[in-house]
Amino acid sequence: MTALTIRDVPDDQIHTLKVRAALAGKSLQAFMQELIAREVAKPTMAEMMARLDRETTAEVGARDIVSAIDEGRAGR
């Protein structure tokens, strides 16, 4: 695993993170690893859009749509 160093983190933010880690029963390191893991597990909007483009392509034309509407109306 690679070590990660973050410089110039304000003291109040470090204090808040330490308190939250303690409340969660974790070390600051374990808490930060979990925080990073949660963040990287969330896809970005660009990643979601790319996934939607891959998974939702359909070969439907205007005629198909009009036909489906007509069939729905005829079934009433």
Coordinates of N, CA, C and O in Angstrom, one line a residue:
M1 N 0.8 -1.2 0.0 CA 0.0 0.0 0.0 C 0.9 1.2 0.0 O 2.0 1.2 0.5
T2 N 0.4 2.3 -0.5 CA 1.1 3.6 -0.6 C 0.7 4.4 0.6 O -0.5 4.5 1.0
A3 N 1.7 5.1 1.1 CA 1.4 6.1 2.2 C 0.9 7.4 1.6 O 1.3 7.8 0.5
L4 N 0.0 8.1 2.3 CA -0.5 9.4 1.8 C -0.3 10.4 2.9 O -0.6 10.2 4.0
T5 N 0.3 11.5 2.4 CA 0.5 12.7 3.3 C -0.3 13.8 2.9 O -0.3 14.2 1.7
I6 N -1.0 14.5 3.8 CA -1.8 15.6 3.4 C -1.3 16.8 4.3 O -1.3 16.7 5.5
R7 N -0.8 17.8 3.6 CA -0.2 18.9 4.3 C -1.2 20.1 4.5 O -2.1 20.2 3.8
D8 N -0.9 20.9 5.5 CA -1.6 22.1 5.8 C -3.1 21.9 6.1 O -3.9 22.7 5.7
V9 N -3.4 20.9 6.8 CA -4.8 20.6 7.3 C -4.9 21.5 8.5 O -4.2 21.3 9.5
P10 N -5.9 22.4 8.6 CA -6.1 23.2 9.8 C -6.4 22.3 11.0 O -7.0 21.3 11.0
D11 N -5.9 22.9 12.2 CA -6.0 22.1 13.4 C -7.4 21.8 13.8 O -7.7 20.7 14.3
D12 N -8.3 22.7 13.5 CA -9.7 22.5 13.9 C -10.3 21.3 13.1 O -11.1 20.5 13.7
Q13 N -9.9 21.2 11.9 CA -10.4 20.0 11.1 C -9.8 18.7 11.6 O -10.5 17.7 11.6
I14 N -8.5 18.7 11.9 CA -7.9 17.5 12.5 C -8.6 17.1 13.8 O -8.9 16.0 14.0
H15 N -8.8 18.1 14.6 CA -9.5 17.8 15.9 C -10.9 17.2 15.6 O -11.3 16.2 16.3
T16 N -11.7 17.8 14.7 CA -13.0 17.2 14.4 C -12.9 15.8 13.9 O -13.6 14.9 14.3
L17 N -11.9 15.5 13.0 CA -11.7 14.2 12.5 C -11.3 13.2 13.6 O -11.8 12.1 13.7
K18 N -10.5 13.6 14.5 CA -10.1 12.8 15.6 C -11.3 12.5 16.5 O -11.4 11.3 17.0
V19 N -12.1 13.4 16.8 CA -13.3 13.2 17.6 C -14.2 12.2 16.9 O -14.7 11.3 17.5
R20 N -14.5 12.4 15.6 CA -15.4 11.5 14.9 C -14.8 10.1 14.9 O -15.6 9.1 15.0
A21 N -13.5 10.0 14.7 CA -12.9 8.7 14.7 C -13.1 8.0 16.1 O -13.4 6.8 16.1
A22 N -12.9 8.8 17.1 CA -13.0 8.2 18.5 C -14.5 7.8 18.7 O -14.7 6.7 19.3
L23 N -15.4 8.6 18.3 CA -16.8 8.3 18.5 C -17.2 7.0 17.7 O -18.1 6.3 18.1
A24 N -16.5 6.8 16.6 CA -16.7 5.6 15.8 C -15.9 4.4 16.3 O -16.0 3.3 15.7
G25 N -15.1 4.6 17.3 CA -14.3 3.5 17.9 C -13.2 3.1 17.0 O -12.8 2.0 17.0
K26 N -12.6 4.1 16.2 CA -11.6 3.8 15.3 C -10.4 4.7 15.5 O -10.5 5.8 16.1
S27 N -9.2 4.3 15.0 CA -8.1 5.2 15.0 C -8.3 6.2 13.9 O -9.2 6.0 13.0
L28 N -7.6 7.3 14.0 CA -7.7 8.3 12.9 C -7.4 7.7 11.5 O -8.0 8.0 10.5
Q29 N -6.3 6.9 11.5 CA -5.9 6.2 10.3 C -7.1 5.4 9.7 O -7.4 5.5 8.5
A30 N -7.7 4.5 10.6 CA -8.7 3.6 10.1 C -9.9 4.5 9.6 O -10.6 4.1 8.6
F31 N -10.2 5.5 10.4 CA -11.3 6.4 10.0 C -11.1 7.0 8.7 O -12.0 7.1 7.8
M32 N -9.9 7.5 8.4 CA -9.6 8.2 7.2 C -9.6 7.2 6.0 O -10.1 7.5 4.9
Q33 N -9.1 6.0 6.3 CA -9.2 5.0 5.2 C -10.6 4.6 4.8 O -10.9 4.5 3.6
E34 N -11.5 4.6 5.8 CA -12.9 4.3 5.5 C -13.5 5.5 4.8 O -14.3 5.3 3.8
L35 N -13.2 6.7 5.2 CA -13.7 7.9 4.5 C -13.3 7.9 3.0 O -14.1 8.2 2.1
I36 N -12.0 7.6 2.8 CA -11.5 7.6 1.4 C -12.2 6.4 0.6 O -12.6 6.6 -0.5
A37 N -12.3 5.3 1.2 CA -13.0 4.2 0.5 C -14.4 4.5 0.2 O -14.8 4.2 -0.9
R38 N -15.1 5.2 1.1 CA -16.5 5.6 0.7 C -16.5 6.6 -0.4 O -17.4 6.5 -1.3
E39 N -15.6 7.5 -0.4 CA -15.6 8.5 -1.4 C -15.3 7.9 -2.8 O -15.9 8.3 -3.8
V40 N -14.3 7.0 -2.9 CA -13.9 6.5 -4.2 C -15.0 5.5 -4.7 O -15.0 5.2 -5.9
A41 N -15.8 5.0 -3.8 CA -16.9 4.0 -4.2 C -18.0 4.8 -4.9 O -18.8 4.1 -5.7
K42 N -18.1 6.1 -4.7 CA -19.2 6.9 -5.3 C -18.8 7.3 -6.7 O -17.7 7.9 -6.9
P43 N -19.5 6.9 -7.7 CA -19.2 7.4 -9.1 C -19.4 8.9 -9.3 O -20.3 9.5 -8.6
T44 N -18.5 9.5 -10.1 CA -18.7 10.9 -10.4 C -19.9 11.0 -11.4 O -20.4 10.0 -12.0
M45 N -20.4 12.2 -11.6 CA -21.5 12.4 -12.5 C -21.1 12.0 -13.9 O -21.8 11.3 -14.7
A46 N -19.8 12.3 -14.3 CA -19.3 11.8 -15.6 C -19.3 10.3 -15.8 O -19.7 9.8 -16.8
E47 N -18.9 9.6 -14.7 CA -18.9 8.2 -14.7 C -20.3 7.6 -14.8 O -20.6 6.6 -15.5
M48 N -21.2 8.2 -14.1 CA -22.6 7.8 -14.2 C -23.2 8.0 -15.6 O -23.9 7.2 -16.1
M49 N -22.9 9.2 -16.1 CA -23.4 9.4 -17.5 C -22.9 8.4 -18.5 O -23.6 7.9 -19.4
A50 N -21.6 8.1 -18.4 CA -21.0 7.1 -19.3 C -21.6 5.8 -19.1 O -21.9 5.1 -20.1
R51 N -21.9 5.4 -17.9 CA -22.5 4.1 -17.6 C -23.9 4.1 -18.2 O -24.4 3.1 -18.8
L52 N -24.7 5.2 -18.0 CA -26.0 5.3 -18.5 C -26.0 5.2 -20.0 O -26.9 4.5 -20.6
D53 N -25.0 5.8 -20.7 CA -24.9 5.8 -22.1 C -24.7 4.3 -22.6 O -25.2 3.9 -23.6
R54 N -23.8 3.6 -21.8 CA -23.5 2.2 -22.2 C -24.7 1.3 -22.0 O -24.9 0.4 -22.8
E55 N -25.5 1.5 -20.9 CA -26.5 0.6 -20.6 C -27.9 0.9 -21.0 O -28.8 0.1 -20.9
T56 N -28.1 2.1 -21.6 CA -29.5 2.5 -21.9 C -29.7 2.8 -23.4 O -30.7 3.4 -23.7
T57 N -28.8 2.4 -24.2 CA -29.0 2.6 -25.6 C -30.1 1.8 -26.1 O -30.2 0.6 -25.8
A58 N -31.0 2.4 -26.9 CA -32.1 1.6 -27.5 C -32.3 2.0 -28.9 O -32.0 3.2 -29.3
E59 N -32.7 1.1 -29.7 CA -33.0 1.3 -31.1 C -34.4 1.6 -31.3 O -35.2 0.7 -31.8
V60 N -34.9 2.7 -30.9 CA -36.3 3.0 -31.0 C -36.5 4.3 -31.8 O -35.9 5.3 -31.5
G61 N -37.3 4.2 -32.8 CA -37.5 5.4 -33.7 C -38.9 6.0 -33.4 O -39.7 5.5 -32.6
A62 N -39.2 7.1 -34.1 CA -40.4 7.8 -33.9 C -41.6 6.9 -34.3 O -42.7 6.9 -33.7
R63 N -41.4 6.1 -35.4 CA -42.5 5.2 -35.8 C -42.9 4.2 -34.7 O -44.0 3.9 -34.5
D64 N -41.8 3.7 -34.0 CA -42.0 2.7 -33.0 C -42.9 3.4 -31.8 O -43.8 2.7 -31.3
I65 N -42.5 4.6 -31.5 CA -43.2 5.3 -30.4 C -44.7 5.5 -30.8 O -45.6 5.3 -30.0
V66 N -44.9 6.0 -32.0 CA -46.3 6.3 -32.5 C -47.1 5.0 -32.5 O -48.2 4.9 -32.1
S67 N -46.5 3.9 -33.0 CA -47.2 2.6 -33.0 C -47.6 2.2 -31.6 O -48.7 1.7 -31.4
A68 N -46.7 2.3 -30.7 CA -47.0 1.9 -29.3 C -48.1 2.8 -28.7 O -49.0 2.2 -28.0
I69 N -48.1 4.0 -29.0 CA -49.2 4.9 -28.6 C -50.5 4.5 -29.2 O -51.5 4.3 -28.5
D70 N -50.5 4.2 -30.5 CA -51.7 3.8 -31.2 C -52.2 2.4 -30.6 O -53.4 2.3 -30.4
E71 N -51.3 1.5 -30.3 CA -51.7 0.2 -29.7 C -52.3 0.4 -28.4 O -53.3 -0.2 -28.0
G72 N -51.7 1.3 -27.6 CA -52.3 1.6 -26.3 C -53.7 2.2 -26.3 O -54.6 1.8 -25.6
R73 N -53.9 3.1 -27.3 CA -55.2 3.7 -27.4 C -56.2 2.7 -27.9 O -57.4 2.7 -27.5
A74 N -55.8 1.8 -28.8 CA -56.7 0.8 -29.3 C -57.2 -0.2 -28.3 O -58.2 -0.8 -28.3
G75 N -56.3 -0.4 -27.2 CA -56.6 -1.4 -26.2 C -57.5 -0.8 -25.1 O -57.9 -1.5 -24.2
R76 N -57.9 0.4 -25.2 CA -58.8 1.0 -24.2 C -60.2 0.5 -24.2 O -60.8 0.2 -25.1

